[in-house]
PDB file of C-alpha atoms and ligand atoms in Angstrom:
ATOM      1  CA  MET A1380    -170.704 152.401-104.104  1.00 97.00           C
ATOM      2  CA  ASP A1381    -173.067 152.437-101.138  1.00 97.00           C
ATOM      3  CA  GLY A1382    -175.986 150.177-100.352  1.00 98.00           C
ATOM      4  CA  ASN A1383    -174.767 146.646-101.134  1.00 98.00           C
ATOM      5  CA  GLY A1384    -175.709 145.375 -97.685  1.00 97.00           C
ATOM      6  CA  ARG A1385    -179.127 147.055 -97.524  1.00 98.00           C
ATOM      7  CA  TRP A1386    -179.952 145.889-101.035  1.00 98.00           C
ATOM      8  CA  ALA A1387    -179.182 142.278-100.076  1.00 98.00           C
ATOM      9  CA  GLN A1388    -181.065 142.534 -96.788  1.00 97.00           C
ATOM     10  CA  SER A1389    -184.114 143.958 -98.589  1.00 97.00           C
ATOM     11  CA  LYS A1390    -184.149 140.698-100.538  1.00 98.00           C
ATOM     12  CA  GLY A1391    -183.692 138.568 -97.419  1.00 98.00           C
ATOM     13  CA  ARG A1392    -180.166 137.612 -98.541  1.00 98.00           C
ATOM     14  CA  PRO A1393    -176.798 137.884 -96.727  1.00 97.00           C
ATOM     15  CA  ARG A1394    -174.727 141.054 -97.157  1.00 97.00           C
ATOM     16  CA  ILE A1395    -172.140 139.260 -99.281  1.00 97.00           C
ATOM     17  CA  PHE A1396    -174.843 138.646-101.898  1.00 98.00           C
ATOM     18  CA  GLY A1397    -175.021 142.448-102.243  1.00 98.00           C
ATOM     19  CA  HIS A1398    -171.250 142.728-102.583  1.00 98.00           C
ATOM     20  CA  ILE A1399    -171.212 140.083-105.343  1.00 98.00           C
ATOM     21  CA  HIS A1400    -173.862 142.004-107.266  1.00 98.00           C
ATOM     22  CA  GLY A1401    -171.993 145.211-106.433  1.00 98.00           C
ATOM     23  CA  SER A1402    -168.823 143.918-108.029  1.00 97.00           C
ATOM     24  CA  ASN A1403    -170.765 142.908-111.151  1.00 97.00           C
ATOM     25  CA  LYS A1404    -172.092 146.436-111.259  1.00 98.00           C
ATOM     26  CA  VAL A1405    -168.518 147.778-111.189  1.00 98.00           C
ATOM     27  CA  ARG A1406    -167.962 145.944-114.486  1.00 96.00           C
ATOM     28  CA  THR A1407    -171.068 147.527-116.100  1.00 97.00           C
ATOM     29  CA  ILE A1408    -170.411 151.077-114.916  1.00 98.00           C
ATOM     30  CA  VAL A1409    -166.691 151.025-115.757  1.00 97.00           C
ATOM     31  CA  LYS A1410    -167.511 149.939-119.298  1.00 96.00           C
ATOM     32  CA  GLU A1411    -170.188 152.608-119.613  1.00 96.00           C
ATOM     33  CA  CYS A1412    -167.861 155.368-118.397  1.00 97.00           C
ATOM     34  CA  GLY A1413    -165.246 154.245-120.921  1.00 94.00           C
ATOM     35  CA  LYS A1414    -167.845 154.404-123.680  1.00 93.00           C
ATOM     36  CA  ALA A1415    -169.013 157.854-122.515  1.00 94.00           C
ATOM     37  CA  GLY A1416    -165.467 159.193-122.916  1.00 94.00           C
ATOM     38  CA  ILE A1417    -164.999 159.934-119.235  1.00 97.00           C
ATOM     39  CA  ALA A1418    -161.298 160.406-118.520  1.00 98.00           C
ATOM     40  CA  TYR A1419    -161.149 159.501-114.808  1.00 98.00           C
ATOM     41  CA  LEU A1420    -163.348 157.277-112.656  1.00 98.00           C
ATOM     42  CA  THR A1421    -162.508 156.733-108.988  1.00 98.00           C
ATOM     43  CA  LEU A1422    -164.491 154.108-107.087  1.00 98.00           C
ATOM     44  CA  PHE A1423    -164.599 154.041-103.294  1.00 98.00           C
ATOM     45  CA  ALA A1424    -164.267 150.284-102.893  1.00 98.00           C
ATOM     46  CA  PHE A1425    -163.069 149.890 -99.288  1.00 98.00           C
ATOM     47  CA  SER A1426    -162.659 152.586 -96.658  1.00 98.00           C
ATOM     48  CA  SER A1427    -160.158 152.718 -93.808  1.00 97.00           C
ATOM     49  CA  GLU A1428    -163.197 152.350 -91.506  1.00 97.00           C
ATOM     50  CA  ASN A1429    -164.387 149.200 -93.329  1.00 97.00           C
ATOM     51  CA  TRP A1430    -161.590 147.216 -91.603  1.00 98.00           C
ATOM     52  CA  GLY A1431    -163.839 147.309 -88.521  1.00 98.00           C
ATOM     53  CA  ARG A1432    -166.534 145.161 -90.214  1.00 97.00           C
ATOM     54  CA  PRO A1433    -166.959 141.496 -89.280  1.00 97.00           C
ATOM     55  CA  LYS A1434    -163.839 139.517 -90.280  1.00 97.00           C
ATOM     56  CA  GLU A1435    -165.784 137.279 -92.643  1.00 97.00           C
ATOM     57  CA  GLU A1436    -167.207 140.244 -94.593  1.00 97.00           C
ATOM     58  CA  VAL A1437    -163.746 141.831 -94.887  1.00 98.00           C
ATOM     59  CA  GLN A1438    -162.251 138.561 -96.141  1.00 98.00           C
ATOM     60  CA  LYS A1439    -165.002 138.127 -98.687  1.00 97.00           C
ATOM     61  CA  LEU A1440    -164.589 141.697 -99.938  1.00 98.00           C
ATOM     62  CA  MET A1441    -160.839 141.123-100.391  1.00 98.00           C
ATOM     63  CA  GLY A1442    -161.646 137.901-102.257  1.00 98.00           C
ATOM     64  CA  LEU A1443    -164.100 139.723-104.525  1.00 97.00           C
ATOM     65  CA  LEU A1444    -161.514 142.402-105.260  1.00 98.00           C
ATOM     66  CA  CYS A1445    -158.918 139.788-106.291  1.00 98.00           C
ATOM     67  CA  LYS A1446    -161.471 137.887-108.345  1.00 97.00           C
ATOM     68  CA  TYR A1447    -162.594 141.066-110.092  1.00 97.00           C
ATOM     69  CA  LEU A1448    -159.051 142.092-110.994  1.00 98.00           C
ATOM     70  CA  SER A1449    -157.928 138.677-112.226  1.00 97.00           C
ATOM     71  CA  LYS A1450    -161.114 138.217-114.268  1.00 97.00           C
ATOM     72  CA  GLU A1451    -161.095 141.732-115.711  1.00 97.00           C
ATOM     73  CA  LEU A1452    -157.435 142.185-116.600  1.00 97.00           C
ATOM     74  CA  ASN A1453    -157.851 141.176-120.246  1.00 97.00           C
ATOM     75  CA  THR A1454    -160.960 143.342-120.610  1.00 96.00           C
ATOM     76  CA  LEU A1455    -159.154 146.334-119.079  1.00 97.00           C
ATOM     77  CA  ILE A1456    -156.316 145.869-121.568  1.00 97.00           C
ATOM     78  CA  LYS A1457    -158.700 145.382-124.498  1.00 96.00           C
ATOM     79  CA  GLU A1458    -160.782 148.428-123.547  1.00 95.00           C
ATOM     80  CA  ASN A1459    -157.699 150.643-123.179  1.00 96.00           C
ATOM     81  CA  ILE A1460    -158.382 151.253-119.458  1.00 97.00           C
ATOM     82  CA  ARG A1461    -155.477 152.268-117.218  1.00 98.00           C
ATOM     83  CA  PHE A1462    -155.820 150.898-113.712  1.00 98.00           C
ATOM     84  CA  ASN A1463    -154.670 152.758-110.619  1.00 98.00           C
ATOM     85  CA  TYR A1464    -155.299 152.596-106.863  1.00 98.00           C
ATOM     86  CA  ILE A1465    -155.111 154.924-103.887  1.00 98.00           C
ATOM     87  CA  GLY A1466    -155.109 154.305-100.151  1.00 98.00           C
ATOM     88  CA  ASP A1467    -153.174 152.548 -97.425  1.00 98.00           C
ATOM     89  CA  VAL A1468    -152.933 149.365 -99.491  1.00 98.00           C
ATOM     90  CA  GLU A1469    -150.098 147.942 -97.405  1.00 98.00           C
ATOM     91  CA  LYS A1470    -152.846 146.823 -95.013  1.00 98.00           C
ATOM     92  CA  LEU A1471    -154.363 144.590 -97.705  1.00 98.00           C
ATOM     93  CA  PRO A1472    -153.457 140.884 -97.847  1.00 98.00           C
ATOM     94  CA  PRO A1473    -150.199 140.346 -99.824  1.00 98.00           C
ATOM     95  CA  SER A1474    -152.070 138.415-102.544  1.00 96.00           C
ATOM     96  CA  ALA A1475    -154.343 141.434-103.119  1.00 98.00           C
ATOM     97  CA  GLN A1476    -151.346 143.803-103.188  1.00 98.00           C
ATOM     98  CA  ASP A1477    -149.643 141.598-105.794  1.00 98.00           C
ATOM     99  CA  ILE A1478    -152.623 141.536-108.112  1.00 98.00           C
ATOM    100  CA  LEU A1479    -153.136 145.294-107.722  1.00 98.00           C
ATOM    101  CA  LYS A1480    -149.515 145.945-108.713  1.00 98.00           C
ATOM    102  CA  GLU A1481    -149.729 143.516-111.612  1.00 98.00           C
ATOM    103  CA  THR A1482    -152.924 145.161-112.912  1.00 98.00           C
ATOM    104  CA  VAL A1483    -151.321 148.630-112.728  1.00 98.00           C
ATOM    105  CA  LYS A1484    -148.236 147.359-114.561  1.00 98.00           C
ATOM    106  CA  LYS A1485    -150.096 145.523-117.295  1.00 98.00           C
ATOM    107  CA  THR A1486    -152.433 148.434-118.047  1.00 98.00           C
ATOM    108  CA  SER A1487    -149.902 151.245-117.652  1.00 98.00           C
ATOM    109  CA  ALA A1488    -149.543 151.886-121.391  1.00 97.00           C
ATOM    110  CA  ASN A1489    -153.295 152.298-121.898  1.00 97.00           C
ATOM    111  CA  THR A1490    -154.520 155.744-122.844  1.00 97.00           C
ATOM    112  CA  GLY A1491    -158.291 155.600-122.255  1.00 96.00           C
ATOM    113  CA  LEU A1492    -160.249 155.794-119.011  1.00 98.00           C
ATOM    114  CA  CYS A1493    -158.105 155.960-115.873  1.00 98.00           C
ATOM    115  CA  LEU A1494    -159.878 153.703-113.384  1.00 98.00           C
ATOM    116  CA  THR A1495    -158.842 154.186-109.762  1.00 98.00           C
ATOM    117  CA  PHE A1496    -159.930 152.014-106.842  1.00 98.00           C
ATOM    118  CA  ALA A1497    -159.810 153.697-103.425  1.00 98.00           C
ATOM    119  CA  LEU A1498    -158.841 150.863-101.063  1.00 98.00           C
ATOM    120  CA  SER A1499    -158.206 151.071 -97.347  1.00 98.00           C
ATOM    121  CA  TYR A1500    -158.751 154.738 -98.085  1.00 98.00           C
ATOM    122  CA  GLY A1501    -159.765 157.516 -95.722  1.00 98.00           C
ATOM    123  CA  SER A1502    -159.340 161.139 -96.612  1.00 98.00           C
ATOM    124  CA  ARG A1503    -158.464 162.439 -93.144  1.00 98.00           C
ATOM    125  CA  ASN A1504    -155.758 159.819 -92.987  1.00 98.00           C
ATOM    126  CA  GLU A1505    -154.537 160.857 -96.449  1.00 98.00           C
ATOM    127  CA  ILE A1506    -154.341 164.513 -95.338  1.00 98.00           C
ATOM    128  CA  LEU A1507    -152.465 163.574 -92.153  1.00 98.00           C
ATOM    129  CA  ARG A1508    -150.066 161.406 -94.168  1.00 98.00           C
ATOM    130  CA  ALA A1509    -149.402 164.269 -96.589  1.00 98.00           C
ATOM    131  CA  THR A1510    -148.806 166.670 -93.695  1.00 98.00           C
ATOM    132  CA  LYS A1511    -146.275 164.313 -92.107  1.00 98.00           C
ATOM    133  CA  LEU A1512    -144.456 163.834 -95.436  1.00 98.00           C
ATOM    134  CA  ILE A1513    -144.315 167.609 -95.922  1.00 98.00           C
ATOM    135  CA  ALA A1514    -143.049 168.104 -92.364  1.00 98.00           C
ATOM    136  CA  LYS A1515    -140.335 165.510 -92.977  1.00 98.00           C
ATOM    137  CA  ASP A1516    -139.242 167.143 -96.246  1.00 98.00           C
ATOM    138  CA  CYS A1517    -139.088 170.524 -94.442  1.00 98.00           C
ATOM    139  CA  LYS A1518    -137.052 168.980 -91.628  1.00 98.00           C
ATOM    140  CA  ASP A1519    -134.694 167.325 -94.124  1.00 98.00           C
ATOM    141  CA  GLY A1520    -134.194 170.656 -95.927  1.00 98.00           C
ATOM    142  CA  LEU A1521    -135.905 169.444 -99.123  1.00 98.00           C
ATOM    143  CA  LEU A1522    -138.815 171.887 -98.884  1.00 98.00           C
ATOM    144  CA  SER A1523    -139.121 175.352 -97.397  1.00 98.00           C
ATOM    145  CA  ILE A1524    -142.210 176.280 -95.373  1.00 98.00           C
ATOM    146  CA  ASP A1525    -142.740 179.331 -97.579  1.00 98.00           C
ATOM    147  CA  ALA A1526    -142.910 177.110-100.663  1.00 98.00           C
ATOM    148  CA  ILE A1527    -145.919 175.156 -99.345  1.00 98.00           C
ATOM    149  CA  ASN A1528    -149.021 176.029-101.321  1.00 98.00           C
ATOM    150  CA  GLU A1529    -152.040 174.132-102.673  1.00 98.00           C
ATOM    151  CA  ASP A1530    -150.157 172.771-105.693  1.00 98.00           C
ATOM    152  CA  VAL A1531    -147.286 171.542-103.518  1.00 98.00           C
ATOM    153  CA  TYR A1532    -149.707 170.018-100.993  1.00 98.00           C
ATOM    154  CA  LYS A1533    -151.566 168.170-103.749  1.00 98.00           C
ATOM    155  CA  ASN A1534    -148.328 166.446-104.734  1.00 98.00           C
ATOM    156  CA  TYR A1535    -148.196 164.741-101.334  1.00 98.00           C
ATOM    157  CA  LEU A1536    -151.705 163.281-101.576  1.00 98.00           C
ATOM    158  CA  TYR A1537    -152.425 159.778-102.902  1.00 98.00           C
ATOM    159  CA  THR A1538    -154.137 161.511-105.824  1.00 98.00           C
ATOM    160  CA  TYR A1539    -151.040 163.506-106.844  1.00 98.00           C
ATOM    161  CA  ASN A1540    -151.416 162.266-110.434  1.00 97.00           C
ATOM    162  CA  LEU A1541    -155.209 162.665-110.705  1.00 98.00           C
ATOM    163  CA  PRO A1542    -157.298 165.777-111.377  1.00 98.00           C
ATOM    164  CA  ASP A1543    -159.851 166.842-108.769  1.00 98.00           C
ATOM    165  CA  PRO A1544    -163.212 165.155-109.319  1.00 98.00           C
ATOM    166  CA  ASP A1545    -165.807 167.197-111.184  1.00 97.00           C
ATOM    167  CA  LEU A1546    -168.691 164.991-110.129  1.00 98.00           C
ATOM    168  CA  ILE A1547    -169.164 162.722-107.134  1.00 98.00           C
ATOM    169  CA  ILE A1548    -172.023 160.241-107.325  1.00 98.00           C
ATOM    170  CA  ARG A1549    -173.173 158.741-104.039  1.00 98.00           C
ATOM    171  CA  THR A1550    -175.641 155.873-104.236  1.00 98.00           C
ATOM    172  CA  SER A1551    -178.259 154.700-101.708  1.00 97.00           C
ATOM    173  CA  GLY A1552    -179.665 158.155-100.994  1.00 97.00           C
ATOM    174  CA  GLU A1553    -177.060 159.182 -98.407  1.00 95.00           C
ATOM    175  CA  SER A1554    -176.008 162.841 -98.678  1.00 95.00           C
ATOM    176  CA  ARG A1555    -172.528 162.764 -97.192  1.00 95.00           C
ATOM    177  CA  LEU A1556    -168.945 162.342 -98.340  1.00 97.00           C
ATOM    178  CA  SER A1557    -167.994 159.765 -95.667  1.00 97.00           C
ATOM    179  CA  ASN A1558    -164.280 160.615 -95.652  1.00 98.00           C
ATOM    180  CA  PHE A1559    -163.912 160.448 -99.455  1.00 98.00           C
ATOM    181  CA  LEU A1560    -161.563 162.859-101.272  1.00 98.00           C
ATOM    182  CA  LEU A1561    -162.201 165.699 -98.816  1.00 98.00           C
ATOM    183  CA  TRP A1562    -159.386 167.914-100.115  1.00 98.00           C
ATOM    184  CA  GLN A1563    -160.032 167.041-103.750  1.00 98.00           C
ATOM    185  CA  ALA A1564    -163.818 167.515-103.569  1.00 98.00           C
ATOM    186  CA  ALA A1565    -163.598 171.235-102.726  1.00 97.00           C
ATOM    187  CA  TYR A1566    -165.466 172.194-105.903  1.00 96.00           C
ATOM    188  CA  ALA A1567    -166.919 168.832-106.936  1.00 97.00           C
ATOM    189  CA  GLU A1568    -170.565 168.665-107.860  1.00 97.00           C
ATOM    190  CA  ILE A1569    -172.369 166.095-105.742  1.00 98.00           C
ATOM    191  CA  TYR A1570    -175.142 163.896-107.097  1.00 98.00           C
ATOM    192  CA  VAL A1571    -177.103 161.595-104.816  1.00 98.00           C
ATOM    193  CA  SER A1572    -178.883 158.659-106.413  1.00 98.00           C
ATOM    194  CA  PRO A1573    -181.613 156.956-104.380  1.00 98.00           C
ATOM    195  CA  LYS A1574    -180.617 153.584-105.876  1.00 98.00           C
ATOM    196  CA  TYR A1575    -178.577 151.067-103.940  1.00 98.00           C
ATOM    197  CA  TRP A1576    -175.275 150.393-105.753  1.00 98.00           C
ATOM    198  CA  PRO A1577    -176.259 146.902-107.024  1.00 98.00           C
ATOM    199  CA  GLU A1578    -179.314 148.383-108.740  1.00 98.00           C
ATOM    200  CA  PHE A1579    -177.566 151.523-110.073  1.00 98.00           C
ATOM    201  CA  SER A1580    -177.961 151.143-113.836  1.00 98.00           C
ATOM    202  CA  LYS A1581    -176.557 152.617-117.044  1.00 97.00           C
ATOM    203  CA  ALA A1582    -179.726 154.762-117.159  1.00 98.00           C
ATOM    204  CA  ASP A1583    -179.005 156.032-113.624  1.00 98.00           C
ATOM    205  CA  LEU A1584    -175.472 156.967-114.684  1.00 98.00           C
ATOM    206  CA  LYS A1585    -176.922 158.835-117.641  1.00 97.00           C
ATOM    207  CA  LEU A1586    -179.305 160.718-115.318  1.00 98.00           C
ATOM    208  CA  ALA A1587    -176.363 161.732-113.123  1.00 98.00           C
ATOM    209  CA  LEU A1588    -174.378 162.979-116.115  1.00 97.00           C
ATOM    210  CA  GLN A1589    -177.370 164.868-117.487  1.00 97.00           C
ATOM    211  CA  ASP A1590    -177.930 166.496-114.112  1.00 97.00           C
ATOM    212  CA  TYR A1591    -174.241 167.423-113.925  1.00 97.00           C
ATOM    213  CA  SER A1592    -174.299 168.966-117.395  1.00 95.00           C
ATOM    214  CA  LYS A1593    -176.929 171.458-116.181  1.00 95.00           C
ATOM    215  CA  ARG A1594    -174.966 172.602-113.143  1.00 94.00           C
ATOM    216  CA  LYS A1595    -173.492 176.089-113.156  1.00 88.00           C
ATOM    217  CA  ARG A1596    -170.014 175.936-111.684  1.00 86.00           C
ATOM    218  CA  ARG A1597    -168.509 179.179-110.510  1.00 83.00           C
ATOM    219  CA  PHE A1598    -165.486 178.054-108.485  1.00 87.00           C
ATOM    220  CA  GLY A1599    -165.988 181.008-106.142  1.00 85.00           C
ATOM    221  CA  LEU A1600    -166.164 183.484-109.028  1.00 85.00           C
ATOM    222  CA  ILE A1601    -169.162 185.322-110.429  1.00 83.00           C
ATOM    223  CA  GLY A1602    -171.088 183.677-113.267  1.00 80.00           C
ATOM    224  CA  ALA A1603    -169.561 185.722-116.095  1.00 77.00           C
ATOM    225  CA  GLN A1604    -166.010 184.860-115.013  1.00 79.00           C
ATOM    226  CA  ALA A1605    -166.472 181.107-114.605  1.00 72.00           C
ATOM    227  CA  THR A1606    -166.612 179.709-118.106  1.00 60.00           C
ATOM    228  CA  LYS A1607    -165.135 176.245-117.564  1.00 57.00           C
ATOM    229  CA  PRO A1608    -167.370 173.749-119.395  1.00 54.00           C
ATOM    230  CA  ASN A1609    -168.762 170.759-117.506  1.00 59.00           C
ATOM    231  CA  GLU A1610    -166.587 167.965-118.845  1.00 53.00           C
ATOM    232  CA  ALA A1611    -167.624 164.936-116.820  1.00 49.00           C
ATOM    233  CA  GLN A1612    -164.802 163.437-114.789  1.00 48.00           C
ATOM    234  CA  LEU A1613    -166.157 161.110-112.133  1.00 50.00           C
TER     235      LEU A1613
HETATM  236  C1  FPP B 394    -170.780 149.811 -99.513  1.00 86.80           C
HETATM  237  O1  FPP B 394    -171.973 149.111 -99.263  1.00 86.80           O
HETATM  238  C2  FPP B 394    -169.862 148.981-100.251  1.00 86.80           C
HETATM  239  C3  FPP B 394    -168.680 148.512 -99.789  1.00 86.80           C
HETATM  240  C4  FPP B 394    -168.168 148.804 -98.433  1.00 86.80           C
HETATM  241  C5  FPP B 394    -167.831 147.663-100.606  1.00 86.80           C
HETATM  242  C6  FPP B 394    -167.885 147.912-102.080  1.00 86.80           C
HETATM  243  C7  FPP B 394    -167.509 146.671-102.705  1.00 86.80           C
HETATM  244  C8  FPP B 394    -167.936 146.207-103.896  1.00 86.80           C
HETATM  245  C9  FPP B 394    -168.780 146.994-104.817  1.00 86.80           C
HETATM  246  C10 FPP B 394    -167.581 144.833-104.340  1.00 86.80           C
HETATM  247  C11 FPP B 394    -166.123 144.492-104.437  1.00 86.80           C
HETATM  248  C12 FPP B 394    -165.253 145.549-104.970  1.00 86.80           C
HETATM  249  C13 FPP B 394    -164.676 145.613-106.164  1.00 86.80           C
HETATM  250  C14 FPP B 394    -163.901 146.830-106.416  1.00 86.80           C
HETATM  251  C15 FPP B 394    -164.769 144.613-107.214  1.00 86.80           C
HETATM  252  P1  FPP B 394    -172.309 148.746 -97.768  1.00 86.80           P
HETATM  253  O2  FPP B 394    -171.789 147.373 -97.491  1.00 86.80           O
HETATM  254  O3  FPP B 394    -171.815 149.806 -96.873  1.00 86.80           O
HETATM  255  O4  FPP B 394    -173.867 148.712 -97.805  1.00 86.80           O
HETATM  256  P2  FPP B 394    -174.858 149.204 -96.660  1.00 86.80           P
HETATM  257  O5  FPP B 394    -174.555 150.654 -96.413  1.00 86.80           O
HETATM  258  O6  FPP B 394    -176.188 149.000 -97.283  1.00 86.80           O
HETATM  259  O7  FPP B 394    -174.606 148.332 -95.473  1.00 86.80           O
END
């Protein structure tokens, strides 16, 4: 969800103005993905690097997160959305951790869209964490080195219960992953929208999905072998 700050600055407004509009846009796009029948949507809401931003901006982002979750809980329940989060959330303020846990608990029986917020998330850190957990299990005799394979490794990532993303949409015209789901994105299709996140609309989402539906995915095979249809999972 890139471009909140630049969008605000282009309007001569403070960065937080962009984050407020950005969080409103989360509401719109989540609803639209639910309606489109998308099974999984993961939003990169706060990176491990974002802790280095000015203290006031970090505090305001945490406040917006809490406000979003407390305001949206009933809508998430009503719209059958299951909430989930990934990342080093123990770094978040305790009030934010409480509301995250409460939202997960109260939406856990829902069967529609699985909405995941990546918070205090960095993929290199996630991979290091998984490696240390694997090393510990090997040391403790719970796992043998020979048993380590991609499926086992996946189980040690924050995303152990999520499928790999089929499509990654990056807003604001930047063509990079910026430490997002590096392991999981091995075969993800990447779509770059020129729009800043606060101006990314339902129509822009539709464009991304239409573009994705035309991609030919081969997963390292030759065309005739790779028949997996493009079911959109953002
Ligand atoms: C990137 O834009 C955005 C963020 C670092 C924060 C995303 C936060 C929200 C959308 C609002 C609150 C979150 C939720 C989940 C309700 P940027 O600040 O890096 O923009 P820039 O690249 O233009 O400076």
